[in-house]
PDB file of C-alpha atoms in Angstrom:
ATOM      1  CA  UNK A 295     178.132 178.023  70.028  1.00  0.00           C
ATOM      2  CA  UNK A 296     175.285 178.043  68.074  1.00  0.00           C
ATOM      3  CA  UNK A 297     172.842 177.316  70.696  1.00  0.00           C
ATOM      4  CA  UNK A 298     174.508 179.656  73.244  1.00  0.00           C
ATOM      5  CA  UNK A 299     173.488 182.526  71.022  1.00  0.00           C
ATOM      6  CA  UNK A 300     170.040 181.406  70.198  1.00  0.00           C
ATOM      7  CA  UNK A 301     169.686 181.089  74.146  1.00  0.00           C
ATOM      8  CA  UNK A 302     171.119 184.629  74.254  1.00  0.00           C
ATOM      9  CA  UNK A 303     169.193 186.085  71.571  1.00  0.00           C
ATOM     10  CA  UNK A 304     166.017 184.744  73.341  1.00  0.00           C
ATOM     11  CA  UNK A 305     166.289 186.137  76.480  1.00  0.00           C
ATOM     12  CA  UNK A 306     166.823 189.214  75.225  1.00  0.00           C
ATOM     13  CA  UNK A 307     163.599 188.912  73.390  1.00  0.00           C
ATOM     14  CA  UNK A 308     161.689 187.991  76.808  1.00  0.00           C
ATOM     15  CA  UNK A 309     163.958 191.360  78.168  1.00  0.00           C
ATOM     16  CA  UNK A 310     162.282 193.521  75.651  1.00  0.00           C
ATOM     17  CA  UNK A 311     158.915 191.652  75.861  1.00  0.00           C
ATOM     18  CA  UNK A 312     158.852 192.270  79.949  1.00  0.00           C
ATOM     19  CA  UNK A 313     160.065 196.018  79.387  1.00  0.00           C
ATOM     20  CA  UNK A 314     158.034 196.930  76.045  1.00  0.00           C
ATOM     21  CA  UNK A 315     155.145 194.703  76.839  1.00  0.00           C
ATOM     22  CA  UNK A 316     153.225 196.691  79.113  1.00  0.00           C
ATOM     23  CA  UNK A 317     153.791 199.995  76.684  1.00  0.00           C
ATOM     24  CA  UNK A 318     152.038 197.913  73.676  1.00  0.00           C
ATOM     25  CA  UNK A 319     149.207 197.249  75.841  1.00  0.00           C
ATOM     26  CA  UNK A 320     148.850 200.791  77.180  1.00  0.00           C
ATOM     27  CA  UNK A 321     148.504 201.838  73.648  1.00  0.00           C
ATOM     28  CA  UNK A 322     146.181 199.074  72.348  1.00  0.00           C
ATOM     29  CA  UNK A 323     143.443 199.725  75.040  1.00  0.00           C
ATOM     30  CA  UNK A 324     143.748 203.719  74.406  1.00  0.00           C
ATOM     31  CA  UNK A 325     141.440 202.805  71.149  1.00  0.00           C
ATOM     32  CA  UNK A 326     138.867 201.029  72.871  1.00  0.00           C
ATOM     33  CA  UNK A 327     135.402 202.151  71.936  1.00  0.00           C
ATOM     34  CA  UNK A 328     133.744 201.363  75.035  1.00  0.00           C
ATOM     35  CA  UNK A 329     133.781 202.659  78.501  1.00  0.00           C
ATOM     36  CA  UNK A 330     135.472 200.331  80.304  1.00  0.00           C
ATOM     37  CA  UNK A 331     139.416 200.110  79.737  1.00  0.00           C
ATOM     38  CA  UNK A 332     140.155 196.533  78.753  1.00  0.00           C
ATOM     39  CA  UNK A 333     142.498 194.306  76.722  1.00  0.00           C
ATOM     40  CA  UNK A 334     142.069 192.985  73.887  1.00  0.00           C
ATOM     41  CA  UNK A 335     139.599 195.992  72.678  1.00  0.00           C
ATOM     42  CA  UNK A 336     136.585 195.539  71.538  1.00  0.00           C
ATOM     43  CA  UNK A 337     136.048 197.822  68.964  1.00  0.00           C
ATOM     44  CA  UNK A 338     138.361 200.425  67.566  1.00  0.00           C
ATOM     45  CA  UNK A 339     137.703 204.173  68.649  1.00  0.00           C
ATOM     46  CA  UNK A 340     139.747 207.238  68.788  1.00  0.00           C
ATOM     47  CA  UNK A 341     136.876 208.786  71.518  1.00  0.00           C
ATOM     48  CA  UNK A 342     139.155 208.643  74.473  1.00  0.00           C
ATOM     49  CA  UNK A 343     141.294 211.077  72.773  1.00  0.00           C
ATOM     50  CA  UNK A 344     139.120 213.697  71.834  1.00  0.00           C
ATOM     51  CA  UNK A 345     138.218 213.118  75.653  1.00  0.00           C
ATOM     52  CA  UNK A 346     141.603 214.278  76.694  1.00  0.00           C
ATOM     53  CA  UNK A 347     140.740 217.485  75.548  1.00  0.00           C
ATOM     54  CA  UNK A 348     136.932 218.044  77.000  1.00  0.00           C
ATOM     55  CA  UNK A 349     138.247 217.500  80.340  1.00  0.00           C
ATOM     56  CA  UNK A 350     138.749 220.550  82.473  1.00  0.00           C
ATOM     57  CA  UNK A 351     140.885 219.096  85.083  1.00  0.00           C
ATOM     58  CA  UNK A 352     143.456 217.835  82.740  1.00  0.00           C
ATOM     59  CA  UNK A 353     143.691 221.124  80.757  1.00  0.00           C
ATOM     60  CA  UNK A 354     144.022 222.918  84.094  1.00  0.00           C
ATOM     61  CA  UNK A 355     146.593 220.597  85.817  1.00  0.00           C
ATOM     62  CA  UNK A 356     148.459 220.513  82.374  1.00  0.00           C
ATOM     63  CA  UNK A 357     148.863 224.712  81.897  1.00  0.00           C
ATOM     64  CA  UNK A 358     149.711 224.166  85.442  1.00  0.00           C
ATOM     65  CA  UNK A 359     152.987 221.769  84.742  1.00  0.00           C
ATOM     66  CA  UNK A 360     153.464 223.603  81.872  1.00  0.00           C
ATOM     67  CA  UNK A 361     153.971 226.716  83.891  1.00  0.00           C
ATOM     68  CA  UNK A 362     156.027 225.580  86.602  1.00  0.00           C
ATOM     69  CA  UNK A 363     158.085 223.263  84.407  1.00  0.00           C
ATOM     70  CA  UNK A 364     159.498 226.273  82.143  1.00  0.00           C
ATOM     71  CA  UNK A 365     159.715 228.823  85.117  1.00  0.00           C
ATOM     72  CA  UNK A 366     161.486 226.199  87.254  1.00  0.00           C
ATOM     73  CA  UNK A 367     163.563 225.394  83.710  1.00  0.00           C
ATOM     74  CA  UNK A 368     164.814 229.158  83.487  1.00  0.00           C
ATOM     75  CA  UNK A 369     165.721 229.418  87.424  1.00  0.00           C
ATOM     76  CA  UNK A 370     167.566 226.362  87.124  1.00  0.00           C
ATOM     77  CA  UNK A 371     169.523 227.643  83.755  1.00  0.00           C
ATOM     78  CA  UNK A 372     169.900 230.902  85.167  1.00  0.00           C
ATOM     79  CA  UNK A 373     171.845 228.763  88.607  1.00  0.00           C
ATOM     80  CA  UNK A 374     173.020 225.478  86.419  1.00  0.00           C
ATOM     81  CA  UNK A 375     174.609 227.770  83.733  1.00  0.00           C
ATOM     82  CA  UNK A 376     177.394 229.462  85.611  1.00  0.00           C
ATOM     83  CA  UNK A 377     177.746 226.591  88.491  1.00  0.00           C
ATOM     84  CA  UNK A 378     178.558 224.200  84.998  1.00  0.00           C
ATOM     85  CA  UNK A 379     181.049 226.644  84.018  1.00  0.00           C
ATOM     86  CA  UNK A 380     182.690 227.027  87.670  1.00  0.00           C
ATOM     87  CA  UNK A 381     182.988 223.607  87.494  1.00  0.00           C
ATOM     88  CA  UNK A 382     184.343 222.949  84.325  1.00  0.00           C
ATOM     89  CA  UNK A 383     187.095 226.049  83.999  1.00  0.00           C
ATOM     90  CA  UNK A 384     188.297 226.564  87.822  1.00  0.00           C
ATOM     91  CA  UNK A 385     189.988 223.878  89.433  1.00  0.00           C
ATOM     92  CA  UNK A 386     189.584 224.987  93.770  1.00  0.00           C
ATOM     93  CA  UNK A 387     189.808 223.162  96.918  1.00  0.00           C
ATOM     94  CA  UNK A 388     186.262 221.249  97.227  1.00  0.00           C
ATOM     95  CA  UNK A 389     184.889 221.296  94.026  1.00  0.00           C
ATOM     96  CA  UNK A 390     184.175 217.475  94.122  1.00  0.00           C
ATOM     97  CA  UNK A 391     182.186 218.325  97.397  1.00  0.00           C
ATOM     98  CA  UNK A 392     180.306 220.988  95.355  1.00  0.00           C
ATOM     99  CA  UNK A 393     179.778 218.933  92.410  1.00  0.00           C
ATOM    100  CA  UNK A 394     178.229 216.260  94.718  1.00  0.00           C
ATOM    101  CA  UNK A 395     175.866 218.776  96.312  1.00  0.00           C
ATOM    102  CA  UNK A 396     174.808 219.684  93.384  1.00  0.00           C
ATOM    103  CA  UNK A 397     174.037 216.297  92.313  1.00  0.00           C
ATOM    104  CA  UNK A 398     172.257 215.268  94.876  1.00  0.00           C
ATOM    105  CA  UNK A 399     168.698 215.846  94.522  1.00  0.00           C
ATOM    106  CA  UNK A 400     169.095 213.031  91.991  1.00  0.00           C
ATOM    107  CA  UNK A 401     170.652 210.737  94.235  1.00  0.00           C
ATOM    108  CA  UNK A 402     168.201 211.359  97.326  1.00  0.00           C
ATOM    109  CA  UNK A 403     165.149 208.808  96.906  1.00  0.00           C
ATOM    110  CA  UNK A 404     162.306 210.985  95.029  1.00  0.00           C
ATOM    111  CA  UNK A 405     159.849 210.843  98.332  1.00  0.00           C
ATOM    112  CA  UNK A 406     162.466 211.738 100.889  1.00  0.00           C
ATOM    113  CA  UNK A 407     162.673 215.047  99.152  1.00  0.00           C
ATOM    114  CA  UNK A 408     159.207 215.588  98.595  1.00  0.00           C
ATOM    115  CA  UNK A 409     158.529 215.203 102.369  1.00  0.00           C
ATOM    116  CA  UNK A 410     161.314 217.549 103.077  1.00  0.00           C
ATOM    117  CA  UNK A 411     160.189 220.389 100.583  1.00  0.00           C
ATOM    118  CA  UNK A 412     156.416 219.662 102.435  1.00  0.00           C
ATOM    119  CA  UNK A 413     158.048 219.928 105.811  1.00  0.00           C
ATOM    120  CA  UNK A 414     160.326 222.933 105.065  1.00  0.00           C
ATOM    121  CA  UNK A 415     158.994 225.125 102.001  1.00  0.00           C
ATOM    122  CA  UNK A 416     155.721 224.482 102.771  1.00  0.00           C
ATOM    123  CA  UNK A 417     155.356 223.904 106.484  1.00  0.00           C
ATOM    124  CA  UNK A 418     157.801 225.843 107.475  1.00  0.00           C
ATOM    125  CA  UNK A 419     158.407 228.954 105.327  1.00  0.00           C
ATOM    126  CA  UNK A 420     154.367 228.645 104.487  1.00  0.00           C
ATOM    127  CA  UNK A 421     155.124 229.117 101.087  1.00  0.00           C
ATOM    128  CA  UNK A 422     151.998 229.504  98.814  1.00  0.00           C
ATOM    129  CA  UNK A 423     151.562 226.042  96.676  1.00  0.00           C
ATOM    130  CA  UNK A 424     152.043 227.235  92.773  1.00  0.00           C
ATOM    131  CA  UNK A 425     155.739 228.929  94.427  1.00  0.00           C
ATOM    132  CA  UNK A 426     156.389 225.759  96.580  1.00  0.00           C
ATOM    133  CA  UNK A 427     156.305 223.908  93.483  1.00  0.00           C
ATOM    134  CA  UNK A 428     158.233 226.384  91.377  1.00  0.00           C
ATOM    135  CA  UNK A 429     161.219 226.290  94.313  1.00  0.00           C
ATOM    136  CA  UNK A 430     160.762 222.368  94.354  1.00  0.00           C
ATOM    137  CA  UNK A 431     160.757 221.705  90.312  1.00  0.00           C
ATOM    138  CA  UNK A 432     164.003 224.158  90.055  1.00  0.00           C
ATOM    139  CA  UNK A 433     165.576 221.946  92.885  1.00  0.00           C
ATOM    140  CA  UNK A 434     165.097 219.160  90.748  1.00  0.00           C
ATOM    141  CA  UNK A 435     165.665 220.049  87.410  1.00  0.00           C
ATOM    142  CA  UNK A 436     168.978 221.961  88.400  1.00  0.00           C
ATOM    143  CA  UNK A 437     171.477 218.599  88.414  1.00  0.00           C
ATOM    144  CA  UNK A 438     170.315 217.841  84.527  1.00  0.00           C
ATOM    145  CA  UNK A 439     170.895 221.665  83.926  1.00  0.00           C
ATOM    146  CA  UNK A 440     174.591 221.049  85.235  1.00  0.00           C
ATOM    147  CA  UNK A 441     175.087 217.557  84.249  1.00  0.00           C
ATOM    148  CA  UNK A 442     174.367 217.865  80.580  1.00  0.00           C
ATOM    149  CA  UNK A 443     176.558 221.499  80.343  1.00  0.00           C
ATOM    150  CA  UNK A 444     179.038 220.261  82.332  1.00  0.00           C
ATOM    151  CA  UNK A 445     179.527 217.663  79.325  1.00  0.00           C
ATOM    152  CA  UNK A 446     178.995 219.949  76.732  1.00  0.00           C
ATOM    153  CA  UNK A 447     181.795 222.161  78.713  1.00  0.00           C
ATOM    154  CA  UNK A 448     184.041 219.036  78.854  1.00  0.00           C
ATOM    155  CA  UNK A 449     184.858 219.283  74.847  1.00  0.00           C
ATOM    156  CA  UNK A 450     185.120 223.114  74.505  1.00  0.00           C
ATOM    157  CA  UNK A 451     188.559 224.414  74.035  1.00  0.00           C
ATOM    158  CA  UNK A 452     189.196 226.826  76.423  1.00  0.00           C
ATOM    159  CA  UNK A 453     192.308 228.109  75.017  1.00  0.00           C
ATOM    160  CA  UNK A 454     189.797 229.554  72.478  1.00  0.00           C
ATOM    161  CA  UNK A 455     188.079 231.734  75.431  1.00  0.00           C
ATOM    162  CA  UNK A 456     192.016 232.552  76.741  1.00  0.00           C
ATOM    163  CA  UNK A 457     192.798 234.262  72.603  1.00  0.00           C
ATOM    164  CA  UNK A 458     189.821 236.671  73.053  1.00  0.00           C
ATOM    165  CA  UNK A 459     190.753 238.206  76.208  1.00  0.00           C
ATOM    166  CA  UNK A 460     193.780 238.280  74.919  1.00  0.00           C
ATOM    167  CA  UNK A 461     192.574 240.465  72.200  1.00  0.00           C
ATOM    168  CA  UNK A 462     190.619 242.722  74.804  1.00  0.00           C
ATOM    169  CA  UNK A 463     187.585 240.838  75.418  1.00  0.00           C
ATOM    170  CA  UNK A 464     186.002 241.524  78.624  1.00  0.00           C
ATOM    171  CA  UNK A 465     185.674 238.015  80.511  1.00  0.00           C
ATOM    172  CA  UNK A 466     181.907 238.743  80.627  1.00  0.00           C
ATOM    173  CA  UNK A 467     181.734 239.792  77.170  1.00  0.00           C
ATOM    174  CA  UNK A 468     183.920 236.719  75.878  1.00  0.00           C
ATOM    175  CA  UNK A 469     181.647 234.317  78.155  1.00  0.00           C
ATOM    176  CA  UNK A 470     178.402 235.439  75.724  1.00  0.00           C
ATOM    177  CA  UNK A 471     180.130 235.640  72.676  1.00  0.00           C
ATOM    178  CA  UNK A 472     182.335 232.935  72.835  1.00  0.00           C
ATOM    179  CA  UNK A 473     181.741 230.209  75.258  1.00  0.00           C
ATOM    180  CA  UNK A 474     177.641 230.363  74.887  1.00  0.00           C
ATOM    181  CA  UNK A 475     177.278 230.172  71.483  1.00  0.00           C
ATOM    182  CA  UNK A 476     179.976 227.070  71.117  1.00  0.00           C
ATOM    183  CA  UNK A 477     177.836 225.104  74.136  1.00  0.00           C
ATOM    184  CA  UNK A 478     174.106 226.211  72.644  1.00  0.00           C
ATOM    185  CA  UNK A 479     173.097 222.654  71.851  1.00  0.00           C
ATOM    186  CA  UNK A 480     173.620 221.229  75.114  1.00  0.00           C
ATOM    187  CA  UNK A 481     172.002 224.062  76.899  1.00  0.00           C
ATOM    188  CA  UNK A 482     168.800 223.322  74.556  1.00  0.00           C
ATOM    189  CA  UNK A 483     169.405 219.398  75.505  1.00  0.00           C
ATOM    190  CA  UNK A 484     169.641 219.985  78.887  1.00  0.00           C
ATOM    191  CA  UNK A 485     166.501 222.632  78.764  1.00  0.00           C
ATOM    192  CA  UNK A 486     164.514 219.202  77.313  1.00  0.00           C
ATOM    193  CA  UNK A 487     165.822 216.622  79.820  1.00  0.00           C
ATOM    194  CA  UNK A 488     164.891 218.732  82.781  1.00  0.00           C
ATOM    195  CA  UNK A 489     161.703 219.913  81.723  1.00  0.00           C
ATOM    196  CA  UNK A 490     160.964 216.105  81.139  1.00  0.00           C
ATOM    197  CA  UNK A 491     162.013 215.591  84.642  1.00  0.00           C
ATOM    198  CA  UNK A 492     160.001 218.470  85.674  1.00  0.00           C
ATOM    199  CA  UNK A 493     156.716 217.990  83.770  1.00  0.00           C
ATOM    200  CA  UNK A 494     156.571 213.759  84.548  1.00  0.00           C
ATOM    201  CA  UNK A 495     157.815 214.427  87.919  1.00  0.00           C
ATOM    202  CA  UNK A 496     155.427 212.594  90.786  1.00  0.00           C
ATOM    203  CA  UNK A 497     157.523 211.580  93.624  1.00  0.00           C
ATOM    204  CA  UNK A 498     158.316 215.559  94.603  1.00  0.00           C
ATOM    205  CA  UNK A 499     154.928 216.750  93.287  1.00  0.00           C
ATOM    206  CA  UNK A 500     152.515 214.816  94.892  1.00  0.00           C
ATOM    207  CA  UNK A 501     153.956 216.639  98.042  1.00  0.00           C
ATOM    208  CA  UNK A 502     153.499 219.947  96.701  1.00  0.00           C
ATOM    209  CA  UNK A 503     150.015 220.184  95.533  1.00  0.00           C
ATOM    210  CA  UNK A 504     147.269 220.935  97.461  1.00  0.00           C
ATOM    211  CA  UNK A 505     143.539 222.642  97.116  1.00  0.00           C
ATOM    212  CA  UNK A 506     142.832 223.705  93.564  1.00  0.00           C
ATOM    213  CA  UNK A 507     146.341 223.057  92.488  1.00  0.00           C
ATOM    214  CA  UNK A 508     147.703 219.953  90.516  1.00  0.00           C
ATOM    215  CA  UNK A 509     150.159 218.967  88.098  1.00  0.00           C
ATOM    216  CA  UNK A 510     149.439 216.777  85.214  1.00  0.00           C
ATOM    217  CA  UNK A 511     150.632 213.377  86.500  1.00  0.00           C
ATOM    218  CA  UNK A 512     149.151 213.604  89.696  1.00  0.00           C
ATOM    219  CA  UNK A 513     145.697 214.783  87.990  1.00  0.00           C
ATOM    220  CA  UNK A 514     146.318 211.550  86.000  1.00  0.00           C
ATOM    221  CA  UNK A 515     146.519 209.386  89.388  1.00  0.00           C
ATOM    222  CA  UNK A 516     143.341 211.388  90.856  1.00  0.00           C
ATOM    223  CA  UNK A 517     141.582 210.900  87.375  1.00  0.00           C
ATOM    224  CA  UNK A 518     142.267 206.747  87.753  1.00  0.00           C
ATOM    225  CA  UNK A 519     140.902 206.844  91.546  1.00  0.00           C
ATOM    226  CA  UNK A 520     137.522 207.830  90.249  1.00  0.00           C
ATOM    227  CA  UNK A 521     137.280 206.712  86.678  1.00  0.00           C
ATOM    228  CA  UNK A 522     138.075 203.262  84.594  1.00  0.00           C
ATOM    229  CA  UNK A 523     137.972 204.401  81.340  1.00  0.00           C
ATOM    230  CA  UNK A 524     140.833 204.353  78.606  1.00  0.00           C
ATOM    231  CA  UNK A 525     141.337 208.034  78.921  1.00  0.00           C
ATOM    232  CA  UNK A 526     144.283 207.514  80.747  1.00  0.00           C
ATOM    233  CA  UNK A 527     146.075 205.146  77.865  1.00  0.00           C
ATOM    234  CA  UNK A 528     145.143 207.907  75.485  1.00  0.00           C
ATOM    235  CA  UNK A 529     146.860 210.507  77.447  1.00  0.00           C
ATOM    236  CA  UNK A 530     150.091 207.613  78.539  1.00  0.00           C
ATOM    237  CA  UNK A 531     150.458 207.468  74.601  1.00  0.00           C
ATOM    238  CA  UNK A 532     150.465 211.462  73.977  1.00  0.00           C
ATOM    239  CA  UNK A 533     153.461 211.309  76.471  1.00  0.00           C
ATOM    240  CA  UNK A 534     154.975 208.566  75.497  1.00  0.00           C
ATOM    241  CA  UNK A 535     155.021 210.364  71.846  1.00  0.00           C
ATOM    242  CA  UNK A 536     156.403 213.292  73.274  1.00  0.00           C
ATOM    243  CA  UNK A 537     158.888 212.188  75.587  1.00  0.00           C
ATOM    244  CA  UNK A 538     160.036 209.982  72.805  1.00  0.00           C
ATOM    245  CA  UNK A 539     160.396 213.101  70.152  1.00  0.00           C
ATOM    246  CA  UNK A 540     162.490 215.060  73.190  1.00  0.00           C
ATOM    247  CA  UNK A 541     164.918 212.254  73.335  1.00  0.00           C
ATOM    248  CA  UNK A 542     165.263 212.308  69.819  1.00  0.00           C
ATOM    249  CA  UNK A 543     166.160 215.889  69.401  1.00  0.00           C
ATOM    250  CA  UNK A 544     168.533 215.420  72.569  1.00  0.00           C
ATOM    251  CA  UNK A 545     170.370 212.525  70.355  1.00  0.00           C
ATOM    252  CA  UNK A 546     170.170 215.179  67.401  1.00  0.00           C
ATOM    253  CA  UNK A 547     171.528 217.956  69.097  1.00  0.00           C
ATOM    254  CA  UNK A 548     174.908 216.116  71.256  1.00  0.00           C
ATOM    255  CA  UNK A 549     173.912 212.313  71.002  1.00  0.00           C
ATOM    256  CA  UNK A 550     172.785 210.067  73.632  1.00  0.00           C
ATOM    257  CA  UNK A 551     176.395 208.476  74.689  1.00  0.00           C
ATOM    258  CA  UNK A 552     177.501 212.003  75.012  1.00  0.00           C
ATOM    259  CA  UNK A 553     176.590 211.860  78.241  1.00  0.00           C
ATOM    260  CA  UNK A 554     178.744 209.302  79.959  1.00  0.00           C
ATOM    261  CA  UNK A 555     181.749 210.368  79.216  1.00  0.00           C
ATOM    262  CA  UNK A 556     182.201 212.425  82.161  1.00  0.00           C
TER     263      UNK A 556
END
C-alpha cells in the first residue's frame, strides 16, 4: 500500500514538473543580463524589464488590448447581463437551444472563429480593424459574462425579487435594487474572467489585426520573430503575475468551485 502511494505521489510530482516546469524557466531567463535569452542565466539583471517599458510597440499594442478588452467587456455585460437573467428566472420552450448558442463561441475551435469574423466582419461588412476587434472580443467574452452570472443567479432567492413587487416595486426598479446588488460579486468575477479571455486572446485576434493595429499577444509573437532577447520572459512573468492576482480575487469574490455547480 505503501509503495502504491509513493508511486502515486511521484507521478504527480513529474505532473506538476511537466506543467510548472516550463513557467520556472520562463521566469529564470527573464533576469538574464545578457542579450541573448538562455537557460541557466548568466548573470542576474532586471534590464529586460525596464525594457518592457522603452518599447513603443508594446505600449501601443497594450493601450490597444486594453481598450478593446474593457469596451468589448461592457457590450458583453450590457448583452450577458439580462440573457443570464432570462435564463435563470423564465423557464420557455428552447431555452437549452439558447443557452447552447450562447455558449458556443467557447466550444467552436479558437481559429475557426477567427477566420469567420475575417471572412464576415471584416471581408464582408468591411468593418474598420479597431471595431472588427471590438465586435470579435464582445463575441468572445459574452459566454464568461453569462456563464459566471448564470451561477451567481443559480443561488439567489427569487422569492425575495417576488416580496418587492409585491410591495409595489416596479419589475425594472426591483431588478436594480434587488437582484443587482445581491449578484454584484459575480458580475465583478465574470468582468475579470472575460477580460482575461479578452486581453490573452490570440486565436480570434491574430485574425483581426491588420496595418498599424495589434493587440498585446500578437505584438509579443511579432516581437519574438525579430528579436531573441529575454524581453519576452519579462513581459510572460508580468502576466503571469497578473492573471494569477485576477484568479485570486475571482476565488475571493464567489470561489473557484463555484463554478461547476451548474
Amino acid at each position: 500500500m505503501q509503495e502504491k502511494n509513493r508511486g502515486l505521489a511521484l507521478f504527480t510530482l513529474l505532473v506538476f514538473l511537466f506543467l510548472l516546469g516550463p513557467l520556472l524557466i520562463i521566469s529564470v531567463t527573464s533576469f538574464e543580463g545578457g542579450n541573448i535569452l538562455k537557460f541557466p542565466p548568466e548573470e542576474f539583471s532586471l534590464r529586460w524589464y525596464e525594457n518592457i517599458f522603452k518599447v513603443d510597440m508594446f505600449l501601443v499594442a497594450f493601450k490597444t488590448s486594453i481598450l478593446v478588452s474593457l469596451a468589448g467587456n461592457l457590450l458583453a455585460l450590457l448583452l450577458g447581463v439580462p440573457a443570464a437573467y432570462a435564463l435563470s428566472r423564465v423557464d420557455f420552450k428552447g431555452k437549452s437551444v439558447i443557452n447552447a448558442f450562447f455558449v458556443s463561441p467557447i466550444l467552436v475551435p479558437g481559429i475557426v472563429l477567427g477566420f469567420a469574423f475575417l471572412r464576415y466582419i471584416v471581408g464582408t461588412y468591411q468593418l474598420p480593424i479597431h471595431a472588427a476587434l471590438f465586435v470579435g472580443h464582445t463575441v468572445i467574452m459574452l459566454p464568461f459574462i453569462i456563464r459566471v452570472i448564470s451561477s451567481s443567479l443559480s443561488n439567489f432567492d427569487f422569492s425575495i425579487e417576488e416580496a418587492a413587487e409585491s410591495l409595489g416595486a416596479s419589475k425594472l426598479g426591483t431588478f436594480f435594487t434587488v437582484v443587482l446588488p445581491n449578484i454584484k460579486s459575480g458580475i465583478l468575477a465574470a468582468v475579470m474572467i472575460a477580460f482575461l479571455e479578452s486581453f490573452n486572446n490570440v486565436d480570434i485576434s491574430v485574425y483581426m489585426t491588420g496595418p498599424g493595429v495589434s493587440t498585446f499577444p500578437i505584438q509579443m509573437l511579432t516581437y519574438v520573430e525579430n528579436y531573441f532577447d529575454p524581453t519576452i520572459s519579462a513581459i510572460s512573468v508580468l502576466l503571469m503575475f497578473i492573471t494569477a492576482f485576477f484568479m485570486f480575487m475571482v476565488e475571493r469574490l464567489m470561489g473557484l468551485s463555484y463554478f461547476t455547480k451548474r
